[in-house]
Short mmCIF file of C-alpha atoms (C1' of nucleotides) in Angstrom, two decimals:
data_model
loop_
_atom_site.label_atom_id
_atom_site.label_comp_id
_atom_site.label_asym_id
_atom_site.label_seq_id
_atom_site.Cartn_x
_atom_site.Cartn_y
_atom_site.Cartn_z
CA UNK A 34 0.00 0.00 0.00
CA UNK A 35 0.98 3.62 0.35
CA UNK A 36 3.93 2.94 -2.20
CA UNK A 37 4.48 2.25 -6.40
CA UNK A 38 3.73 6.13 -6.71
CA UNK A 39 6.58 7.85 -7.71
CA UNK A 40 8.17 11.52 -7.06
CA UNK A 41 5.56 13.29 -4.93
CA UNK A 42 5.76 17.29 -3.79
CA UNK A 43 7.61 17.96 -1.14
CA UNK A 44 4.06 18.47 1.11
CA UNK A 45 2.86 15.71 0.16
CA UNK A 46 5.70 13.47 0.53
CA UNK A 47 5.33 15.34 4.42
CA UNK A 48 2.01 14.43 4.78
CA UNK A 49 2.81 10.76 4.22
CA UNK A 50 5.54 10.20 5.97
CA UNK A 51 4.03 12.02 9.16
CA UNK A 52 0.96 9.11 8.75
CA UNK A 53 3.55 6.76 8.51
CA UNK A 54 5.59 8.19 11.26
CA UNK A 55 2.04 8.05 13.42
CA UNK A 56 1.54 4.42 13.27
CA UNK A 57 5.01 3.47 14.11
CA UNK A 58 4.87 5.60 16.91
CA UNK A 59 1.70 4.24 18.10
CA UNK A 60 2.67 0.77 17.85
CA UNK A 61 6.32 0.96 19.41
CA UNK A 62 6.41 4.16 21.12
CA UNK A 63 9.18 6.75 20.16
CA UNK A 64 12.01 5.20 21.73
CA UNK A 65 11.19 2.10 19.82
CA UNK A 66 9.76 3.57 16.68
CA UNK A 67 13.00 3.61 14.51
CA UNK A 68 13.22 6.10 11.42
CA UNK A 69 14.13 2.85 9.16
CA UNK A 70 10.23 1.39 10.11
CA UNK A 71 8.75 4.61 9.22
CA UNK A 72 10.74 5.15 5.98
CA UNK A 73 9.28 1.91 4.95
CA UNK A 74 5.74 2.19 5.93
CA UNK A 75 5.99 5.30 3.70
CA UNK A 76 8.00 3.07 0.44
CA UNK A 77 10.66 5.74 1.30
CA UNK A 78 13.90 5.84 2.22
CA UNK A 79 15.21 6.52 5.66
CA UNK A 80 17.56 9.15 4.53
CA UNK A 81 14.82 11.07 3.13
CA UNK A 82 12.90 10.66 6.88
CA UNK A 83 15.57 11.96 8.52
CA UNK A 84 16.14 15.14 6.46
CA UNK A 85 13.01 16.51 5.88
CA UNK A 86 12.30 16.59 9.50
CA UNK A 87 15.29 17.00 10.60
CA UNK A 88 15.85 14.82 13.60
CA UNK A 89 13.57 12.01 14.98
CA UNK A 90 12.66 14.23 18.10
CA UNK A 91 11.46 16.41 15.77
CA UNK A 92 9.09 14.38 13.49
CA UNK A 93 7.68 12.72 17.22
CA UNK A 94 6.94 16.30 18.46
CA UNK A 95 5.46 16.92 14.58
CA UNK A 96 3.20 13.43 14.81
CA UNK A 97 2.21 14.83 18.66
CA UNK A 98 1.06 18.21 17.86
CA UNK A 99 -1.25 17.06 14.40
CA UNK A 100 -2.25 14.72 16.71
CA UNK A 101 -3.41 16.92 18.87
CA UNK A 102 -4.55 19.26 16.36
CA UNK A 103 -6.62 16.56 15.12
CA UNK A 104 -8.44 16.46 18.43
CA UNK A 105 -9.03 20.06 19.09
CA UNK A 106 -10.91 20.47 15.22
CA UNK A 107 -13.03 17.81 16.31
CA UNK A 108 -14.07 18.37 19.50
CA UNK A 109 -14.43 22.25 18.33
CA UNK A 110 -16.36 20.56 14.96
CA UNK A 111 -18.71 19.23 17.90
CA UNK A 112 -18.98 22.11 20.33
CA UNK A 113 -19.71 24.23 17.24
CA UNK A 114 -22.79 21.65 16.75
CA UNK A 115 -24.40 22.58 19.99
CA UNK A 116 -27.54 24.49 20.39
CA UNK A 117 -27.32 25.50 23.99
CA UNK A 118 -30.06 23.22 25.05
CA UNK A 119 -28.26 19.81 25.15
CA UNK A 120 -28.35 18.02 28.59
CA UNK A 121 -24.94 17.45 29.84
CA UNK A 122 -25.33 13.51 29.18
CA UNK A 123 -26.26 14.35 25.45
CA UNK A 124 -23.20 16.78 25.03
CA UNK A 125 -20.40 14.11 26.35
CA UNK A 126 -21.84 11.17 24.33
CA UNK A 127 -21.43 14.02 21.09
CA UNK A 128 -17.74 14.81 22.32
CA UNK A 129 -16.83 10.81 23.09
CA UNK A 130 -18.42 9.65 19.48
CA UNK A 131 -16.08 12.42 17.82
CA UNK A 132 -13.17 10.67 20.15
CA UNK A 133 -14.48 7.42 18.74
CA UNK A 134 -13.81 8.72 15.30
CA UNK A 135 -10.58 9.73 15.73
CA UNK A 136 -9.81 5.69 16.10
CA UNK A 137 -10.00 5.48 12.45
CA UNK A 138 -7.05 6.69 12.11
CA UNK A 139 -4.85 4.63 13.49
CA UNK A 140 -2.43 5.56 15.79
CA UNK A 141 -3.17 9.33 16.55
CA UNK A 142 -4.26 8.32 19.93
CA UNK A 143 -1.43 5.67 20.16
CA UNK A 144 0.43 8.19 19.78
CA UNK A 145 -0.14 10.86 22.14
CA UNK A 146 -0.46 7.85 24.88
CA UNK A 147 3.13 7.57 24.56
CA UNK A 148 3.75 10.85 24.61
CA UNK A 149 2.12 11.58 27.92
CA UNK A 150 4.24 8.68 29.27
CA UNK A 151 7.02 10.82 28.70
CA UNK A 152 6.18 13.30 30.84
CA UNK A 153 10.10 12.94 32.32
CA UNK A 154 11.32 14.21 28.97
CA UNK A 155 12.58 17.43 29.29
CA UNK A 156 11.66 17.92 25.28
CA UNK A 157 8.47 15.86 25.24
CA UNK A 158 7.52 16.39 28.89
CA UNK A 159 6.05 20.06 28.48
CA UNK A 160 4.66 19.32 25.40
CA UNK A 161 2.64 16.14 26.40
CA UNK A 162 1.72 18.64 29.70
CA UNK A 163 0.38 21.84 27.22
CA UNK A 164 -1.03 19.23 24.75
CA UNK A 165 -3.19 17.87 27.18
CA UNK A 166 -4.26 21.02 29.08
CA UNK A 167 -4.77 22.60 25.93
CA UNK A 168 -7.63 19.85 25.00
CA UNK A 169 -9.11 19.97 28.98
CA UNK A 170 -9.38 23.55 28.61
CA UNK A 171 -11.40 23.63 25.09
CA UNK A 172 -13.64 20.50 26.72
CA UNK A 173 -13.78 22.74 29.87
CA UNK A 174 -14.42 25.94 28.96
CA UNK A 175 -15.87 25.76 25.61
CA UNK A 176 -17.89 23.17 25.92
CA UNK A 177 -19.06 24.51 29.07
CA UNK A 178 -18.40 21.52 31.11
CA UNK A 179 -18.18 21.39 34.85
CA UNK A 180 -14.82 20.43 36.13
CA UNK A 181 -16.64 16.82 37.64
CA UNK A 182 -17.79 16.70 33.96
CA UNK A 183 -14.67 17.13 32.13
CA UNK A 184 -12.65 14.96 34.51
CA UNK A 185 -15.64 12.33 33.87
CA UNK A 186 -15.25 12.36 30.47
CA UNK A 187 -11.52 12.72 30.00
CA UNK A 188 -11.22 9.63 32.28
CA UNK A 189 -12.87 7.52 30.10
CA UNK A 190 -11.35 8.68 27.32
CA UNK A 191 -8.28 7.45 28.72
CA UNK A 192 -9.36 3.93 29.69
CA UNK A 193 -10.75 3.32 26.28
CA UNK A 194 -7.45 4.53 24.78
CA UNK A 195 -5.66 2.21 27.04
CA UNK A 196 -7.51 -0.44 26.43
CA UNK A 197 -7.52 0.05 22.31
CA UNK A 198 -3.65 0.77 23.11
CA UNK A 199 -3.40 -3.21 24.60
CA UNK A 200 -5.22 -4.58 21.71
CA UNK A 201 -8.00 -5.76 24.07
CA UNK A 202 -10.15 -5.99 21.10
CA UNK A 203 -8.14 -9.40 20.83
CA UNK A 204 -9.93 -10.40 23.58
CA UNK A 205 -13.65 -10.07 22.98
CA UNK A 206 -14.19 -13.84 23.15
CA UNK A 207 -13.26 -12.86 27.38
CA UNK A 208 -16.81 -12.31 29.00
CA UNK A 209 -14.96 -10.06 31.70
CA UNK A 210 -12.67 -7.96 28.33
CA UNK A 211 -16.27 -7.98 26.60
CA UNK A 212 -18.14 -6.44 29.47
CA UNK A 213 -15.53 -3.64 30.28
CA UNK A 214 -15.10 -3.01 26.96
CA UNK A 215 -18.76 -2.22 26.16
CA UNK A 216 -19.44 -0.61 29.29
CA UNK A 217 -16.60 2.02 28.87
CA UNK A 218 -16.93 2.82 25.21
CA UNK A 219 -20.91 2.43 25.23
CA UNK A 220 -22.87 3.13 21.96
CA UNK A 221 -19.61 3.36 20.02
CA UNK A 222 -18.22 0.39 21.06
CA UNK A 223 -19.17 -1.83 18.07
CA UNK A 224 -17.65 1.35 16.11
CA UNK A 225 -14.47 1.65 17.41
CA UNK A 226 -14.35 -2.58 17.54
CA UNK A 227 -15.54 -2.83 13.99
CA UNK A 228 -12.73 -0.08 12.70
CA UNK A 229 -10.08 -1.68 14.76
CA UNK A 230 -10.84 -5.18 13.29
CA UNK A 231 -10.92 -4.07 9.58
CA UNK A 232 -7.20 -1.86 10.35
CA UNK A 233 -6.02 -5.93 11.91
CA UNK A 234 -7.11 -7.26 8.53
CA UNK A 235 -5.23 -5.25 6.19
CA UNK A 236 -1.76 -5.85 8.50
CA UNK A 237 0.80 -7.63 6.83
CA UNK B 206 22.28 6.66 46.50
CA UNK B 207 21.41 2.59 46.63
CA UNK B 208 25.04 2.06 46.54
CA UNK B 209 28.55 1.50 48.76
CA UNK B 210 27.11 -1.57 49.57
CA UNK B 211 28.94 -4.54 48.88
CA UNK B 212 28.01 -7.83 47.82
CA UNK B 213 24.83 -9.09 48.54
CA UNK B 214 22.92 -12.19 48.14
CA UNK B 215 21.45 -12.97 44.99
CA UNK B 216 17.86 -12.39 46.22
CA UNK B 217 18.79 -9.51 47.38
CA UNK B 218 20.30 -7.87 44.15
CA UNK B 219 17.34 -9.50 42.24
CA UNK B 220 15.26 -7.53 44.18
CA UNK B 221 17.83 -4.16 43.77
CA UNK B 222 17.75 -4.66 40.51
CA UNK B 223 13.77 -4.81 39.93
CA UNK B 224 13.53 -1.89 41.65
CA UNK B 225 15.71 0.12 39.31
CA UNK B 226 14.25 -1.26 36.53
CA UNK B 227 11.02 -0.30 38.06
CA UNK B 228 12.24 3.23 38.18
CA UNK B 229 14.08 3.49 34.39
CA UNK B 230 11.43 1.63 32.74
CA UNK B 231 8.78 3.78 34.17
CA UNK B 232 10.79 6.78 32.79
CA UNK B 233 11.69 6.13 29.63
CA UNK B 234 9.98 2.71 28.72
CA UNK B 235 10.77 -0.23 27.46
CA UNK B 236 12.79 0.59 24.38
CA UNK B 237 13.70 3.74 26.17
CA UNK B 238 15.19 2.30 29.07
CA UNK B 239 18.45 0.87 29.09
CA UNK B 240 20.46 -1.85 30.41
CA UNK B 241 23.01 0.49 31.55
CA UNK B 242 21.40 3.10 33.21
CA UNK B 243 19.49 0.80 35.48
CA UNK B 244 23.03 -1.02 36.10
CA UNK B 245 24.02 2.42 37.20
CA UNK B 246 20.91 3.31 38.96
CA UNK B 247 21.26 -0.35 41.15
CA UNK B 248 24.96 0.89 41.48
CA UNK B 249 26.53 -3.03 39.87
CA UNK B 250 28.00 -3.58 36.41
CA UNK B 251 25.57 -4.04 32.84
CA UNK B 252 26.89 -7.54 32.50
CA UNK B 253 25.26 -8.57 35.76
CA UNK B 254 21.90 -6.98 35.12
CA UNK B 255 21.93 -8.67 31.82
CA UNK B 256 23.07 -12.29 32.79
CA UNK B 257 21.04 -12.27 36.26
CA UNK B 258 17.66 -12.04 34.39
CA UNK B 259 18.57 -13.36 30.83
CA UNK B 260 17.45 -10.98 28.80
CA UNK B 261 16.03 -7.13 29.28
CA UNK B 262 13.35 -8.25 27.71
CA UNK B 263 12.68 -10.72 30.61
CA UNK B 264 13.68 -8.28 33.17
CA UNK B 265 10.77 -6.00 31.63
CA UNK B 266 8.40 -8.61 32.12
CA UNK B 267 9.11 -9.57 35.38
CA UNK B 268 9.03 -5.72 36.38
CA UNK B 269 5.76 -6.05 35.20
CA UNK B 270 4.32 -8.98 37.22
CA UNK B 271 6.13 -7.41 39.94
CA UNK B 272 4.03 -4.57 39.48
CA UNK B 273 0.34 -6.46 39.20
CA UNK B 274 1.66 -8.24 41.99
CA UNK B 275 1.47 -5.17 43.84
CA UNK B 276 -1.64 -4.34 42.18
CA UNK B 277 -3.59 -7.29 43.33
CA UNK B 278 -1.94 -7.55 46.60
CA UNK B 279 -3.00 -3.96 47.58
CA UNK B 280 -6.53 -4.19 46.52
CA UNK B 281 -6.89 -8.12 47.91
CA UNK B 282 -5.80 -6.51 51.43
CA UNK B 283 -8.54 -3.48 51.31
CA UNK B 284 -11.37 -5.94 49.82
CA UNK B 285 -10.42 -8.42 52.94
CA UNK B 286 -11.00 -5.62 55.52
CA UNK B 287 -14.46 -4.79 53.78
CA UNK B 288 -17.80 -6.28 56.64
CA UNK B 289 -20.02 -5.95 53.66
CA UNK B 290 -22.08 -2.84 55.10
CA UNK B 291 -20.44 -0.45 53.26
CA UNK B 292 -21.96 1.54 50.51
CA UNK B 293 -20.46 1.45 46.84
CA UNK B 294 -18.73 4.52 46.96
CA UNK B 295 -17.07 4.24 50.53
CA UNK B 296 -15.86 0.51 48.39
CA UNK B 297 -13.75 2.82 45.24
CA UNK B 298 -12.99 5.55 47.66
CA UNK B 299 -11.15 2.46 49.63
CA UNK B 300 -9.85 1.10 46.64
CA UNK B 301 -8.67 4.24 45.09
CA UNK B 302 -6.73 4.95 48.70
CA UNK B 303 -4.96 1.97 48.06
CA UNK B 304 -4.37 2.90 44.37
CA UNK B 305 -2.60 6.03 45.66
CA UNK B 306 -0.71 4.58 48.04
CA UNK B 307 1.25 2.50 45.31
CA UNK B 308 2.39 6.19 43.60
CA UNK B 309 4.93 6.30 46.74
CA UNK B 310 6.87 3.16 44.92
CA UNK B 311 7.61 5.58 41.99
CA UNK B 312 7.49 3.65 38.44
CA UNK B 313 5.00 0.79 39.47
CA UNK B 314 2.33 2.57 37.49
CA UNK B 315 4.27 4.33 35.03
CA UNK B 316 5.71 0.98 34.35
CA UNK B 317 2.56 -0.64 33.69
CA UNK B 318 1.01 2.10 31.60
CA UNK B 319 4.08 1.49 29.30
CA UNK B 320 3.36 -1.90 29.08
CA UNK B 321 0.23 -1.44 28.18
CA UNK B 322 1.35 0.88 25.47
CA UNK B 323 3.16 -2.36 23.93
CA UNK B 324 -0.30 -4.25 23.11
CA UNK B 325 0.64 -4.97 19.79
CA UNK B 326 3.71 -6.38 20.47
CA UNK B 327 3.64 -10.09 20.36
CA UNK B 328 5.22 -11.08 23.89
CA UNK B 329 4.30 -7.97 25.71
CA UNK B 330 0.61 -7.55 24.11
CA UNK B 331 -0.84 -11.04 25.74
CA UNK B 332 1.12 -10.15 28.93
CA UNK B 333 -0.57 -6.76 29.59
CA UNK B 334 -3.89 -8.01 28.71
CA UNK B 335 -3.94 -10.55 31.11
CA UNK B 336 -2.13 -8.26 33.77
CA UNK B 337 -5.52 -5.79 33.37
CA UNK B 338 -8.05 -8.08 32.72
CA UNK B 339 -6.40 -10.00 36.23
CA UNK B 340 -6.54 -7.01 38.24
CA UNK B 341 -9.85 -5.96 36.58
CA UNK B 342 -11.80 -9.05 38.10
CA UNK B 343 -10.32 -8.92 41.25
CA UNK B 344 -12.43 -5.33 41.36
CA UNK B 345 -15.23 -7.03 39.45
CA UNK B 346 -15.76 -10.48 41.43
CA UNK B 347 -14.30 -9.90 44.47
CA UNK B 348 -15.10 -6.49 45.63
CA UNK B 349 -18.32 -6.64 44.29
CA UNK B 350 -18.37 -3.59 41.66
CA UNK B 351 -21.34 -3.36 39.05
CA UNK B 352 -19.97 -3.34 35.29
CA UNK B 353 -20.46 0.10 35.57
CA UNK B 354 -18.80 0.95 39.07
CA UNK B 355 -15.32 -1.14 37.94
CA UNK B 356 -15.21 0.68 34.69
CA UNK B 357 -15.69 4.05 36.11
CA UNK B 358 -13.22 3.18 38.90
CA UNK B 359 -10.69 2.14 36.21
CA UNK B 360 -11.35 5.14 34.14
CA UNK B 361 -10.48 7.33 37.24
CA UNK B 362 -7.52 5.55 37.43
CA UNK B 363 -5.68 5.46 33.91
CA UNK B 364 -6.96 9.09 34.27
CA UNK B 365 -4.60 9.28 37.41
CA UNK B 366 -2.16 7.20 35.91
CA UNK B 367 -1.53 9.72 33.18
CA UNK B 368 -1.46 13.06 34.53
CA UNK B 369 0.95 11.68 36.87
CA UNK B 370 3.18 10.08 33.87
CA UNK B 371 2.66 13.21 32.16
CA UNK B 372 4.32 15.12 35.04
CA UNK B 373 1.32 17.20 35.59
CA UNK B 374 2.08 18.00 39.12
CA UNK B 375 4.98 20.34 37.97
CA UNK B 376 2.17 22.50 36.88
CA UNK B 377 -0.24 22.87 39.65
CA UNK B 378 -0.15 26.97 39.33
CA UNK B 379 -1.84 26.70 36.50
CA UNK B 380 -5.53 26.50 38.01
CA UNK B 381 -7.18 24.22 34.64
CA UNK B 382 -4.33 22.08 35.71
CA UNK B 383 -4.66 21.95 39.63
CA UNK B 384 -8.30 22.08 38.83
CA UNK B 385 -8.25 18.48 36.91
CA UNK B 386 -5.95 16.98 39.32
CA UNK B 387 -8.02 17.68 42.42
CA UNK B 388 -11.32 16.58 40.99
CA UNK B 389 -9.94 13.62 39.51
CA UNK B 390 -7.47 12.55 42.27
CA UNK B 391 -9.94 14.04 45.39
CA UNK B 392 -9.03 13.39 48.55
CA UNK B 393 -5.98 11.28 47.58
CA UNK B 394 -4.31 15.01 45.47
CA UNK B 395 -2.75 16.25 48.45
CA UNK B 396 -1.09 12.86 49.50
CA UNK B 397 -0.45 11.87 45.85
CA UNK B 398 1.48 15.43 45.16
CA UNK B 399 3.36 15.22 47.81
CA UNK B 400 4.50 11.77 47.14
CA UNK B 401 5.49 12.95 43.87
CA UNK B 402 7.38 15.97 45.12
CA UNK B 403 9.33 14.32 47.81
CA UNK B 404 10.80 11.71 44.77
CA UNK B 405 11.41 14.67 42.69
CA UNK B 406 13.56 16.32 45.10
CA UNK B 407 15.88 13.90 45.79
CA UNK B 408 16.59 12.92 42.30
CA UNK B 409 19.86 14.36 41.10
"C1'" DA C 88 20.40 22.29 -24.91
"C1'" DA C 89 22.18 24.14 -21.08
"C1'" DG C 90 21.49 25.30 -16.57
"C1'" DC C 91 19.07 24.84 -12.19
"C1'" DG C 92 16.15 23.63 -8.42
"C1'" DT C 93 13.79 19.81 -6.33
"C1'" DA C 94 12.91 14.87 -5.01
"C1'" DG C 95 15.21 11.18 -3.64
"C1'" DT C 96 18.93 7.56 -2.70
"C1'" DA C 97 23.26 4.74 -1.77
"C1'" DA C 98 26.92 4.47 1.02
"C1'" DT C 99 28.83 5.21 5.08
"C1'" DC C 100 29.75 6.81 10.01
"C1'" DA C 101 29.90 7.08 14.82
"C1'" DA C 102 27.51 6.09 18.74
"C1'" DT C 103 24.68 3.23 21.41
"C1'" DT C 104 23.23 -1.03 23.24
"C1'" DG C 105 22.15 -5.89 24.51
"C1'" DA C 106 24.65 -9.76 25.00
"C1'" DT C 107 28.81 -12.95 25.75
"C1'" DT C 108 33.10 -14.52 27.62
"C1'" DA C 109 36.79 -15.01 30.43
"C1'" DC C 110 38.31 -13.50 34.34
"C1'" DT C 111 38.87 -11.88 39.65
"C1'" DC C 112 37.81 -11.78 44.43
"C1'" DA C 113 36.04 -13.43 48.67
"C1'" DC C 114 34.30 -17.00 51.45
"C1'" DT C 115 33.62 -21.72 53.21
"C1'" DC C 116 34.12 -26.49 53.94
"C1'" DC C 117 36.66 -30.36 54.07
"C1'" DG D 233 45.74 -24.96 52.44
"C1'" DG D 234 43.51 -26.02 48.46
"C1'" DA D 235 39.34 -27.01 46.00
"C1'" DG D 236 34.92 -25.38 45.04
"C1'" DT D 237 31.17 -21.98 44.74
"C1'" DG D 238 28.80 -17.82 44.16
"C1'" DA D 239 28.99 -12.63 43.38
"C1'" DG D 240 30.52 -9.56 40.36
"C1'" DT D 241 33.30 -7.14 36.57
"C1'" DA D 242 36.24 -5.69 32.47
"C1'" DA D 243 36.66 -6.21 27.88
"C1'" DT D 244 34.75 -6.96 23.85
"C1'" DC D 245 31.32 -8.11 20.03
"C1'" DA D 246 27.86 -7.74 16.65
"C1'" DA D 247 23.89 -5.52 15.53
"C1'" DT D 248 21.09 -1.58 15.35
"C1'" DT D 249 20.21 3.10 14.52
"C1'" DG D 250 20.15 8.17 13.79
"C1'" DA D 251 22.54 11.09 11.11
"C1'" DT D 252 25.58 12.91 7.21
"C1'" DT D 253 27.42 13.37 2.67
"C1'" DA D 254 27.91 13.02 -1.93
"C1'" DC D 255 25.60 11.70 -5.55
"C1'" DT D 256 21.68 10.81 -9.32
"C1'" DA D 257 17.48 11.68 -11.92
"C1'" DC D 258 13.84 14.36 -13.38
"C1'" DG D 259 11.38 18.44 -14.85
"C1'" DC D 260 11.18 23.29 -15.80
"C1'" DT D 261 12.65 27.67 -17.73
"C1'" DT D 262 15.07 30.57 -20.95
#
DNA sequence: AAGCGTAGTAATCAATTGATTACTCACTCC
DNA sequence: GGAGTGAGTAATCAATTGATTACTACGCTT
């Protein structure tokens, strides 16, 4: 996939290998996301990886921030949505089924969960800290949340990402991994399981 | 620090040397994390780290049962102290005590949230899906949690797991950021921040 | 057709890192 | 007092990996 095209612009060619660069990330983390596995997801060579980003630091903190990026235009997609006469319940199942989306593409949220567990970085630890407030404060303020709300909501968000993160998917056959599973992700559960499933399919 | 001592028993060292791992895994992660700087943090040679446990990758996953160990030992003791006349939330409020108690033994979570980042790998994937789905019926069967009271009591903690990866505390002027910690943490924050504080300072 | 900027690579480097091997040192038990 | 055993290390290796450099190929403009 991805490859047999030939010379590409220069943006384009960016665009690419920052998607590739995402699902490396996600799956090995950054430490363990080597340039080489990227250049190849992206039919590439490594060289090429290196230069245009300039280090590897530098394409993780790239892959972080349109990660992030990607999270604020959809939860501000949402927010813009609202009428004003939601109940609270009706606004965070809006905000978690545009979180849901977001699985789709795989790895953003792989991603940033690596990120945050960098926090000891002294690079990537104030950027996983302002990445994340940024987000709490557009939840918080914009979407008019309550702080109990917001820390609800951003909770779960978490435990589903964890749990996408360990591939408990795997495990539906497990009553116990089946119940949590549905529980915590709730209506978008068959979603999020039915998108992960068809990105396991087209793995080598 | 952990040094000037001289040789111990094997046990002993085994034990040394988990808990640095503990602590450089839960920095830097898996890949991150080296066999050197937790033969420096334990104060002995690489060689020995590497020949004592076979392989880092070994030593990783014995960090990690460690760690569940802990997991399940600390909510076993709580659940065994419960006379069945408490109400639901007194139960997590318990239970979530005990969860902060385990931030004083700094990397036990942070290690496990980076194994759980590994899902798709093929020996660490299985390995933190059983670790969860283990401690998750322990909450489930044993301490008597609806489907809905584990999973919100698990959401509450990845949430607590993160910011505290993350290295939120080093940001508790900002108020969005004290603001999330407090309501998500409650009556644990104070205790869990100055757990955290008292590790940073003595680190070089 | 000559020159030039842009996309891209092959080859190579230096550093890091997990692992192995052969060795030393201290103690203990005949 | 020497043989054996367990704790621990120095030296070294082979592989990996991020980065650099010099190069090629293609398309556009004049």
């Amino acid at each position: 996939m991805s490859t047999t095209e030939g010379r590409l612009t220069s943006d384009d060619r960016r665009e690419q290998i920052l998607a590739a660069a995402t699902v490396v990330f996600g799956d090995k983390g950054y430490a363990g996301g080597t340039t080489d596995a990227i250049a190849r997801q992206a039919g590439i060579s490594q060289a090429y990886v290196v230069r245009m980003f300039g280090s590897k630091e530098n394409l993780f903190l790239e892959v972080a921030r349109r990660a992030t990026g990607r999270l604020r235009v959809a939860f501000r997609d949402v927010i813009a949505g609202f009428t004003g006469d939601e109940t609270n319940l009706e606004r965070q199942v809006a905000l978690g089924r545009a979180y849901g989306e977001l699985v789709a593409d795989r790895g953003i949220l792989l991603s940033l969960l690596h990120l945050f567990g960098l926090g000891q970085d002294p690079v990537f630890g104030p950027e996983a800290r302002e990445c994340f407030l940024d987000v709490y404060r557009i939840v918080r303020d914009e979407a008019g949340f309550s702080a109990t709300e917001a820390s609800e909501f951003f909770a779960r968000g978490m435990l589903n990402t964890i749990l996408l993160a360990m591939g408990m998917p795997e495990r539906r056959d497990d009553p116990r991994a089946f119940e949590l599973m549905s529980t915590s992700m709730g209506a978008e559960c068959e979603t999020i399981l039915a998108s992960v499933e068809a990105q396991a399919s087209l793995r080598a």
